[in-house]
Short mmCIF file of C-alpha atoms in Angstrom, two decimals:
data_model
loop_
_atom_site.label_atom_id
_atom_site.label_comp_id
_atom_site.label_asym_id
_atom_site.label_seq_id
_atom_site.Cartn_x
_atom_site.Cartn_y
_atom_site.Cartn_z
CA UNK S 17 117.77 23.32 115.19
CA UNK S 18 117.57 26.11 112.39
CA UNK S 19 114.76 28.39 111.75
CA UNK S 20 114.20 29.03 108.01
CA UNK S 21 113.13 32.84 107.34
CA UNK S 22 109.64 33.44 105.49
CA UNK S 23 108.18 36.63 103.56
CA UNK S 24 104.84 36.56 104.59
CA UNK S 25 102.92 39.19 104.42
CA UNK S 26 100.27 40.27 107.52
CA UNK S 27 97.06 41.24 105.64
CA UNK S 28 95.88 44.81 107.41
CA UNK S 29 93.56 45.55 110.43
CA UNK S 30 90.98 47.70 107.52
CA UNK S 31 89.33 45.30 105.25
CA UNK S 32 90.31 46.51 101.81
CA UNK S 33 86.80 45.96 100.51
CA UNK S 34 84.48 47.85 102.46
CA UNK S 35 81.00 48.38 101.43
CA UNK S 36 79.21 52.03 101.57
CA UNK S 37 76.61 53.07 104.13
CA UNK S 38 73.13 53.23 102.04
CA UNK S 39 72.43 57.01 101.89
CA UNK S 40 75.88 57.77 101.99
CA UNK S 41 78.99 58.99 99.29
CA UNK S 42 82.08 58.20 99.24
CA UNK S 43 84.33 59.41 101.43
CA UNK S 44 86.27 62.58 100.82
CA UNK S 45 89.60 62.50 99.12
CA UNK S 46 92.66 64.16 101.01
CA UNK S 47 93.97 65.99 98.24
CA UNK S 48 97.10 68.89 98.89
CA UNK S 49 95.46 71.40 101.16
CA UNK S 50 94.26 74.82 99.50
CA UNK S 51 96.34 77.87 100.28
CA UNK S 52 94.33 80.31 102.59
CA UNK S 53 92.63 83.40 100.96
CA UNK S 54 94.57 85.42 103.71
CA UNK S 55 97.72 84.40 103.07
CA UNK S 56 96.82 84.28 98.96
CA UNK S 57 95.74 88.21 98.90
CA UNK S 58 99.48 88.61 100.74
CA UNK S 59 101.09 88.37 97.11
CA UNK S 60 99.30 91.66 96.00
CA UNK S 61 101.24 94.26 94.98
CA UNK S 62 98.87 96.74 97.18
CA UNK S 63 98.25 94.61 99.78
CA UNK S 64 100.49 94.32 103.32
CA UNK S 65 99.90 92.67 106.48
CA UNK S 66 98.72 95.01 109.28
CA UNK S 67 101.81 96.39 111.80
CA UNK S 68 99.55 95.72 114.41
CA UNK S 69 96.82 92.42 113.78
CA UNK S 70 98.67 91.33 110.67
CA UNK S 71 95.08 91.69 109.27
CA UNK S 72 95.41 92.08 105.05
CA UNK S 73 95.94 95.86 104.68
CA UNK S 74 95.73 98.41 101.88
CA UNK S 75 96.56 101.82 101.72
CA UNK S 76 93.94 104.82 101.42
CA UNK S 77 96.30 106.78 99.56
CA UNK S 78 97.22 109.10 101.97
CA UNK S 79 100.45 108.21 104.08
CA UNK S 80 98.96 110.06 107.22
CA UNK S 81 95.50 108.54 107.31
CA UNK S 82 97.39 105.19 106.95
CA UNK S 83 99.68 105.63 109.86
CA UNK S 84 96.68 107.64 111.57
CA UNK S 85 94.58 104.20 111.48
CA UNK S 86 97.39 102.44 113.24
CA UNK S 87 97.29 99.47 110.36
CA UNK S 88 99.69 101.47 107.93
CA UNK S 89 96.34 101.35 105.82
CA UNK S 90 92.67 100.27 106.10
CA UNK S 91 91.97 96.46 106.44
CA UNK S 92 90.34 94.64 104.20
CA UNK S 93 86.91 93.89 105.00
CA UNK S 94 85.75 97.25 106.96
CA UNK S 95 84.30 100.17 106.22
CA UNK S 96 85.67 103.99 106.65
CA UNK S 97 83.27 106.84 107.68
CA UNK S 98 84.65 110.31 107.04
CA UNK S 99 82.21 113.10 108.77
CA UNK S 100 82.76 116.34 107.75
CA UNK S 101 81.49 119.55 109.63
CA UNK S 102 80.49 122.49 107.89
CA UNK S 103 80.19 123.44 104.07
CA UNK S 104 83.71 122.60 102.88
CA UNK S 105 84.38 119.28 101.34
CA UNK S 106 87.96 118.49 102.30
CA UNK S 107 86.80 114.63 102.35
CA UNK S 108 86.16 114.12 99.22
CA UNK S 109 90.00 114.59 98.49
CA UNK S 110 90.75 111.58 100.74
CA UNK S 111 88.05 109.82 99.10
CA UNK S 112 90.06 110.74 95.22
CA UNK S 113 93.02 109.61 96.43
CA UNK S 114 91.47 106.36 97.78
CA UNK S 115 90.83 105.52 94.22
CA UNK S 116 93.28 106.94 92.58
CA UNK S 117 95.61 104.30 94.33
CA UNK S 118 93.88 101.40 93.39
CA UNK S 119 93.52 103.22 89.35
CA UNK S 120 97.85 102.80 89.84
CA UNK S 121 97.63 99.22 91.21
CA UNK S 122 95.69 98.35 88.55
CA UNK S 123 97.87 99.70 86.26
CA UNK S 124 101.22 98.61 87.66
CA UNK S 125 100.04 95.17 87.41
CA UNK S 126 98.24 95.29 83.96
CA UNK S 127 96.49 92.04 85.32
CA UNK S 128 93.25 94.21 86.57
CA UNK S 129 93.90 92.50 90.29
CA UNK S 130 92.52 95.84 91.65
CA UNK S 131 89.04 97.68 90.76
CA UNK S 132 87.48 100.78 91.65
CA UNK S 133 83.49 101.03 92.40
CA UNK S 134 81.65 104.79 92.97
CA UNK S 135 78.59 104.79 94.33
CA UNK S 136 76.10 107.97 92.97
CA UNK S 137 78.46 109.75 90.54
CA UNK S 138 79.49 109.82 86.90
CA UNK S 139 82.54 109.57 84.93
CA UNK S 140 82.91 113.15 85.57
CA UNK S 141 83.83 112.09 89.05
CA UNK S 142 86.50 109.94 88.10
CA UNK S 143 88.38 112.78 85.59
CA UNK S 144 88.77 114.76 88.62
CA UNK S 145 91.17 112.22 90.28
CA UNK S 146 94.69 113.51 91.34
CA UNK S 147 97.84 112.28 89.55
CA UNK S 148 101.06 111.42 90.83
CA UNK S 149 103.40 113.85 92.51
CA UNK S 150 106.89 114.24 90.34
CA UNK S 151 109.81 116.58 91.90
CA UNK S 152 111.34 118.83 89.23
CA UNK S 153 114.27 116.15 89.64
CA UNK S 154 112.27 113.21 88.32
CA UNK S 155 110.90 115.72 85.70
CA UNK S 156 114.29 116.53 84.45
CA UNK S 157 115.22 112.53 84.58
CA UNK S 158 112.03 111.28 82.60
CA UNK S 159 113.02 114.39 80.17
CA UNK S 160 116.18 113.19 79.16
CA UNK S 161 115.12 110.06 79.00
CA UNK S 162 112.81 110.53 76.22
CA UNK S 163 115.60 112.54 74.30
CA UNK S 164 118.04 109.35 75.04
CA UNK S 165 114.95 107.57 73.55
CA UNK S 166 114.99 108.74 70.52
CA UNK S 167 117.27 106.68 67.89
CA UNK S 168 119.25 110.24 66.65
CA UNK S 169 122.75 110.58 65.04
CA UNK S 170 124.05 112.13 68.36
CA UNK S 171 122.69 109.13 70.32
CA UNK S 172 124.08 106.96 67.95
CA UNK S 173 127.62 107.97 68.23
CA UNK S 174 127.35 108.91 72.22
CA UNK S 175 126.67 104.74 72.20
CA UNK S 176 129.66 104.09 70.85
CA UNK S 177 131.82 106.18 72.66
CA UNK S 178 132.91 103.98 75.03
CA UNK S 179 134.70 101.66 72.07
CA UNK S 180 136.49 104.54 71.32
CA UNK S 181 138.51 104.25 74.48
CA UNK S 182 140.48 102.07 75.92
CA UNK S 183 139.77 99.35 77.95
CA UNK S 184 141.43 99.83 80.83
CA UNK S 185 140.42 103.50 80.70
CA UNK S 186 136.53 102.28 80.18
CA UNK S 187 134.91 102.02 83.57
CA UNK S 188 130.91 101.50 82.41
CA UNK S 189 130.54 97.69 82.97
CA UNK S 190 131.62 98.13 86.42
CA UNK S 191 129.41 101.76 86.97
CA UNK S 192 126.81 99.54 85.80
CA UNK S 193 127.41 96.55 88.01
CA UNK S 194 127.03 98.83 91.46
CA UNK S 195 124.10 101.07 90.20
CA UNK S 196 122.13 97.97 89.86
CA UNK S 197 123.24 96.12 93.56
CA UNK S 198 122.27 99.06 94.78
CA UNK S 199 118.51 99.12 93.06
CA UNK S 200 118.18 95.39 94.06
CA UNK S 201 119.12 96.55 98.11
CA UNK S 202 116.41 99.43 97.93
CA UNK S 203 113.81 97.02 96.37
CA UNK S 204 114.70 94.11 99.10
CA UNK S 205 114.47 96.78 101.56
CA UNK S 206 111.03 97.87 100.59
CA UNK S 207 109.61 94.50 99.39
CA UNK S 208 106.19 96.45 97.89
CA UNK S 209 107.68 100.26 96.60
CA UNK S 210 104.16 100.43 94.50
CA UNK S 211 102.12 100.30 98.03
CA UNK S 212 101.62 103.74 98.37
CA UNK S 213 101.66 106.78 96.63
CA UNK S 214 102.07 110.56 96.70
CA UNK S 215 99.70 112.78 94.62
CA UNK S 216 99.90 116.67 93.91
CA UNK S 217 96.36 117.37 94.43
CA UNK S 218 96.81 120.60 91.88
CA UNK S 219 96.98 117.83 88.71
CA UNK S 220 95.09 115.23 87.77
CA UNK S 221 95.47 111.66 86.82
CA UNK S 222 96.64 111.10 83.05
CA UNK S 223 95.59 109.57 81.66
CA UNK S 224 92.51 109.62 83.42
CA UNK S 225 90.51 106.72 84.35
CA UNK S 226 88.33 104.96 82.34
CA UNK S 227 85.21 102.93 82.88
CA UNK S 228 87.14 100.03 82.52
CA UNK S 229 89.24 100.69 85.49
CA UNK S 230 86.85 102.28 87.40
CA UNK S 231 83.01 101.41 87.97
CA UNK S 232 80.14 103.80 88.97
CA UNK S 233 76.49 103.04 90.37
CA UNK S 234 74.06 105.25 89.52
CA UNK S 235 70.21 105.06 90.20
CA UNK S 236 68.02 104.70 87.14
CA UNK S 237 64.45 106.20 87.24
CA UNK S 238 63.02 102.07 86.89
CA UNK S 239 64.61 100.84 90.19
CA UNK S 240 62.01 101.30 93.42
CA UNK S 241 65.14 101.67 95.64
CA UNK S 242 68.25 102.60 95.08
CA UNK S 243 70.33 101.42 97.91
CA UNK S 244 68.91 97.71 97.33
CA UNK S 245 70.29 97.82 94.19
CA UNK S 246 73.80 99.07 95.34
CA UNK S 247 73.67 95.75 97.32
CA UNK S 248 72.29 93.92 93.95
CA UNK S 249 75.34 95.55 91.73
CA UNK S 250 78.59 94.86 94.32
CA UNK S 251 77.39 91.34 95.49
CA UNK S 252 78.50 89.86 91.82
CA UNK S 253 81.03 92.12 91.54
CA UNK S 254 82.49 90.89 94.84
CA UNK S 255 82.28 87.24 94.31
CA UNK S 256 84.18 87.20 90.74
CA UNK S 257 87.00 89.37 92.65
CA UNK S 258 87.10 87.04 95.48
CA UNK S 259 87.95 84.12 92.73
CA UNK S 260 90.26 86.19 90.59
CA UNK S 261 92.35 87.09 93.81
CA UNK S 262 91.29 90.63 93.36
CA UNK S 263 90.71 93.64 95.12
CA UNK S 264 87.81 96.27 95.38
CA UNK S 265 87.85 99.67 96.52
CA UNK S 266 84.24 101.05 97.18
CA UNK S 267 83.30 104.31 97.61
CA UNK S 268 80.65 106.31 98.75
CA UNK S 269 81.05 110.43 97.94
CA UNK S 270 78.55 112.44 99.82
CA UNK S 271 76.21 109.51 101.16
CA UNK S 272 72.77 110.36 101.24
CA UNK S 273 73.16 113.79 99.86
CA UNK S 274 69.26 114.66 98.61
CA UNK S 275 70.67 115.58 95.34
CA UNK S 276 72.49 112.49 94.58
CA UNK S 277 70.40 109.29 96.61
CA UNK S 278 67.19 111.03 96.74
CA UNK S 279 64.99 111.95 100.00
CA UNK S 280 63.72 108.44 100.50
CA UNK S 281 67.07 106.51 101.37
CA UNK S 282 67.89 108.34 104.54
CA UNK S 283 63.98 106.90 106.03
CA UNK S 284 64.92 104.16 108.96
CA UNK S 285 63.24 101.63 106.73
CA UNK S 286 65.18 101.93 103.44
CA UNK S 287 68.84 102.66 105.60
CA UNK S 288 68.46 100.05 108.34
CA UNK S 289 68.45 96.68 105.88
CA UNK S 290 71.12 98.28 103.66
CA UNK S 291 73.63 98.90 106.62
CA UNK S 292 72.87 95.04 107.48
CA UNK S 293 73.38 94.25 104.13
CA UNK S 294 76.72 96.31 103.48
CA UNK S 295 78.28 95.55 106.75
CA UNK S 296 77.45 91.45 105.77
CA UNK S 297 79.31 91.93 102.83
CA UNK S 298 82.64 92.86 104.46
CA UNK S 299 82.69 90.00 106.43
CA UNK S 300 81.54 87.69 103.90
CA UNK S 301 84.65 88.90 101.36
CA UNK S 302 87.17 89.73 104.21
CA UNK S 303 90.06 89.73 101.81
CA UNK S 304 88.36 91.43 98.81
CA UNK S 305 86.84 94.51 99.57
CA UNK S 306 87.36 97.93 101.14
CA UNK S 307 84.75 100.17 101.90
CA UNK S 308 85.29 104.25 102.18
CA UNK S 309 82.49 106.36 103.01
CA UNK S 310 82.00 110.56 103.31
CA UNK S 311 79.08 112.32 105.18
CA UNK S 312 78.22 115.68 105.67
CA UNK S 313 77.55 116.34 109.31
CA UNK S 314 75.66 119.84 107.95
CA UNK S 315 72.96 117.86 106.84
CA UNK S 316 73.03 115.10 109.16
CA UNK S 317 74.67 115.95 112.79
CA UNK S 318 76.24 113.54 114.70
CA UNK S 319 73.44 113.58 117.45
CA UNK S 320 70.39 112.23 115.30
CA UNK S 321 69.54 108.67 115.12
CA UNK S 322 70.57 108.31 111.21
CA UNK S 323 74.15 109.19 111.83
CA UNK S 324 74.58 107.13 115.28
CA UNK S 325 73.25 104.16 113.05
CA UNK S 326 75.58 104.39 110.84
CA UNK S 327 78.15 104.69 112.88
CA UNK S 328 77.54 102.18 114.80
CA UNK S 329 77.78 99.80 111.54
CA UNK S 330 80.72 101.39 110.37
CA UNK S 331 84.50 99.59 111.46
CA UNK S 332 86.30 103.15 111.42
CA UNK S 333 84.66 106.92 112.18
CA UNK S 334 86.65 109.89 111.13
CA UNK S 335 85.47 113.54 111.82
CA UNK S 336 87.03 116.20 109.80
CA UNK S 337 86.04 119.75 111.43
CA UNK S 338 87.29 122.62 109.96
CA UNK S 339 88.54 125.69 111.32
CA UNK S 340 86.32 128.73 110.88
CA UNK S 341 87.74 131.31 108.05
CA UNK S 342 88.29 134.09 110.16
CA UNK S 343 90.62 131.93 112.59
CA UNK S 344 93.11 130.61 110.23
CA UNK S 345 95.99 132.95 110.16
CA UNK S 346 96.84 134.94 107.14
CA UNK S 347 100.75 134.20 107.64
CA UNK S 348 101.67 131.09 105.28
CA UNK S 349 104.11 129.51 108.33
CA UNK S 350 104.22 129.92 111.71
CA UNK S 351 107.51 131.20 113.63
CA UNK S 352 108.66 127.41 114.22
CA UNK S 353 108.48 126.73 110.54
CA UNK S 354 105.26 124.97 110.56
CA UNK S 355 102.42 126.16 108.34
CA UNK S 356 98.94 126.42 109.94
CA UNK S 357 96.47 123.74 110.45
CA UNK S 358 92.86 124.18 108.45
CA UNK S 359 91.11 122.01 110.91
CA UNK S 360 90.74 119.20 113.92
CA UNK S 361 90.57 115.60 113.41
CA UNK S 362 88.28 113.60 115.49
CA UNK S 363 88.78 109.62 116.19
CA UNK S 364 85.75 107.76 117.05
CA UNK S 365 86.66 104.24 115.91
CA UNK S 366 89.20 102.41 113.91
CA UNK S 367 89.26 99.48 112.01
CA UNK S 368 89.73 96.42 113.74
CA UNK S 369 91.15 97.93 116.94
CA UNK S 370 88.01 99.18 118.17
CA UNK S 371 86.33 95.79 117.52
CA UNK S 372 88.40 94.38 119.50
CA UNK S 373 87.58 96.86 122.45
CA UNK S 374 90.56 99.01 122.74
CA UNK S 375 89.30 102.63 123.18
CA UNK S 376 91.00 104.92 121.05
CA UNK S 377 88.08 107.44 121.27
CA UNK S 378 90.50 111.15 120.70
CA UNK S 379 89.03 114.51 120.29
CA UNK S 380 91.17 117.57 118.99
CA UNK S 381 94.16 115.50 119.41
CA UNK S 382 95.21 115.84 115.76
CA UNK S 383 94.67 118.67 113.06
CA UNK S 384 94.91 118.28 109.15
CA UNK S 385 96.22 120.57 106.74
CA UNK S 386 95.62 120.04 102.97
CA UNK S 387 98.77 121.23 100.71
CA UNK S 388 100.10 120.22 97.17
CA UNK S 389 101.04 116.94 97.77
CA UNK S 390 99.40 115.83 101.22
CA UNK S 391 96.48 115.71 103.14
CA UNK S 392 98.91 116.32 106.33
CA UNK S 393 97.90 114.96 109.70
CA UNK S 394 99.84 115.70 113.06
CA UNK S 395 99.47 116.04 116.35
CA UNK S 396 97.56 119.35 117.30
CA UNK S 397 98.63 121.58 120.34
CA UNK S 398 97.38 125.50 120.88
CA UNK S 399 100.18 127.66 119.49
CA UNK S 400 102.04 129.82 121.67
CA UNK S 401 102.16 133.52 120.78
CA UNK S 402 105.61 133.86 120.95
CA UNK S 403 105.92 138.08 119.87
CA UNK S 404 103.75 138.94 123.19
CA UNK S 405 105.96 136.38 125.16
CA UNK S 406 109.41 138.16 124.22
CA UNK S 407 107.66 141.34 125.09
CA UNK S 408 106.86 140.22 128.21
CA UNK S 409 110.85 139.56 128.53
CA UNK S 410 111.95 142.83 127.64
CA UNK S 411 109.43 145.02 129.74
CA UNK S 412 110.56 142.56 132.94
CA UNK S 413 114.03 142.61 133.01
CA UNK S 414 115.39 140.38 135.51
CA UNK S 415 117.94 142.20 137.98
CA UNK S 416 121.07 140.28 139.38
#
């Protein structure tokens, strides 16, 4: 007995015609699943993941406050608080080079994937931002580079030179060949060179930013209050740069100064709802925006209510306290080499790490020192006079 072999085909378990609940849409298609902003922000030339969370990172311009943050930068989505003790106004140089960084992302990439936002100055502020630091080196290189340029009659025959000689004698393909394996090893070894810069705080940016490049907030004599309409201005500027893949820089230079904000923003009722409002907006654009703010202890000390508010909202609090005049030496270095520090720096909290509720809560562990191309932060220790020390030596000899 044979058994003949049949395509039939089993209909499905699912009815193929299924009809709709009243009330009810169709159901959702499963389309290819949408990268993740994280992961999307990744690709920006100023952007790295954090050493520590791998939280979306950018720098602040300065390689010390970077490393000092313990993220290599500040992550995106908090907000920086710079105190500064006393008269002097060494923060606002961290706060220039914070946007002078993003003014050179924006211009490496020519796509305008990075802006700049001030909050209570003018253009005037933005002129004053410091340009990048070139060794006499590079100065010499970009000089005869411009000479080699230039289409001359000595160019001209230095070009052709090399079909003068022979070819075994004529090495230049080769040269050529190993210059540029070497380039492509230091650019796979640092995958982002643009990340970070360093700036010689004696020049200035050229040339300088414009308003296209970098945006500024001022009041106007019609708005009732100012600060609501700092939240009014960034909240559109945030959501177009959270669909363009972009990034923002914010700063605030001298919060709450009389001159600049007025008296009426630093009342409880005008600060409270904008510190709500401000810290929603870094975790509603996590990947977009970064927040940098400077306040002068001298007219708000740390132990009134204002300034513990706004510490409390802020991610990351920085205290800058400088040295007295009469106590920084007159001698340029110091017998090991180093040159003295102008002040202490103070850690309260850092981004992300103290959210997570490691204490890292240092006093006068670190000083800073301001020179031409750094805003220099180490590890601070009281020097050791070492002249009365070898005195000491010679008036007690030791007998054997």
């Amino acid at each position: 007995m044979s058994f003949k072999k049949k395509a039939v085909s089993i209909p499905g378990r699912v009815p193929t015609n299924v009809s709709s609940v009243p009330g009810r849409g169709p159901p959702p298609s499963t389309g290819a699943p949408k990268a993740k902003p994280e992961t999307t922000i990744l690709s920006h030339e100023g952007v790295k993941a954090s050493v520590q969370t791998s939280h979306p990172t950018t720098s602040t311009g300065s390689e010390h406050l970077d490393s000092l943050l313990g993220h290599m930068g500040i992550p995106l989505g908090s907000l920086l608080l710079v105190e500064e003790s006393g008269s002097t106004d060494f923060a606002s140089i961290l706060l220039r080079s914070f946007a002078s960084q993003g003014v050179l992302h924006q211009r490496l990439e020519g796509n305008g994937n990075t802006k700049v936002v001030v909050v209570g100055q003018d253009d005037m502020w933005g002129k004053e931002l410091p340009g990048v630091y070139v060794d006499k080196k590079q100065k010499k290189k970009q000089r005869v580079e411009e000479e080699e340029s230039k289409v001359t009659v000595g160019n001209l025959s230095n070009t052709n030179k090399n079909m003068k000689i022979a070819w075994r004698y004529s090495r230049t393909a080769e040269i050529e060949q190993k210059a540029a394996e070497v380039a492509s090893t230091d650019v796979s070894a640092n995958t982002k060179p643009n990340y970070n810069a360093v700036f010689d705080f004696t020049s200035r940016l050229m040339p300088a930013a414009s308003t296209n490049e970098v945006a500024y907030i001022n009041p106007s004599p019609s708005q009732k209050s100012f600060l609501s309409s700092i939240i009014t201005s960034l909240e559109p500027i945030l959501k177009q740069a959270q669909e363009s893949n972009t990034v923002v820089r914010v700063l605030f230079p001298s919060f709450l100064h009389p001159v600049i904000f007025g008296p009426n923003c630093s009342s409880p009722n005008e600060l409270m709802p904008f510190f709500h409002l401000l810290h929603n907006l870094c975790r509603k654009y996590p990947y977009t925006v970064a927040m940098m703010m400077s306040l002068p202890l001298e007219l708000y000390p740390r132990h009134t209510a204002i300034t513990r508010w706004i510490e409390h909202q802020s991610d990351g609090v920085l205290q800058l306290d400088p040295f007295p005049e009469h106590l920084i030496p007159d001698t340029p270095e110091t017998s090991s080499g180093e040159k003295p520090s102008q002040g202490l720096v103070h850690i309260f909290k850092l981004p992300v790490t103290s959210e997570k509720g490691v204490m890292v809560s240092r006093r006068g562990e670190h000083a800073f020192r301001v020179g031409r191309k750094t805003f220099e932060i180490r590890e601070f220790g009281i020097p050791i006079d070492e002249s009365e020390a070898s005195k000491e030596d010679v008036s007690n000899p030791v007998d054997y």
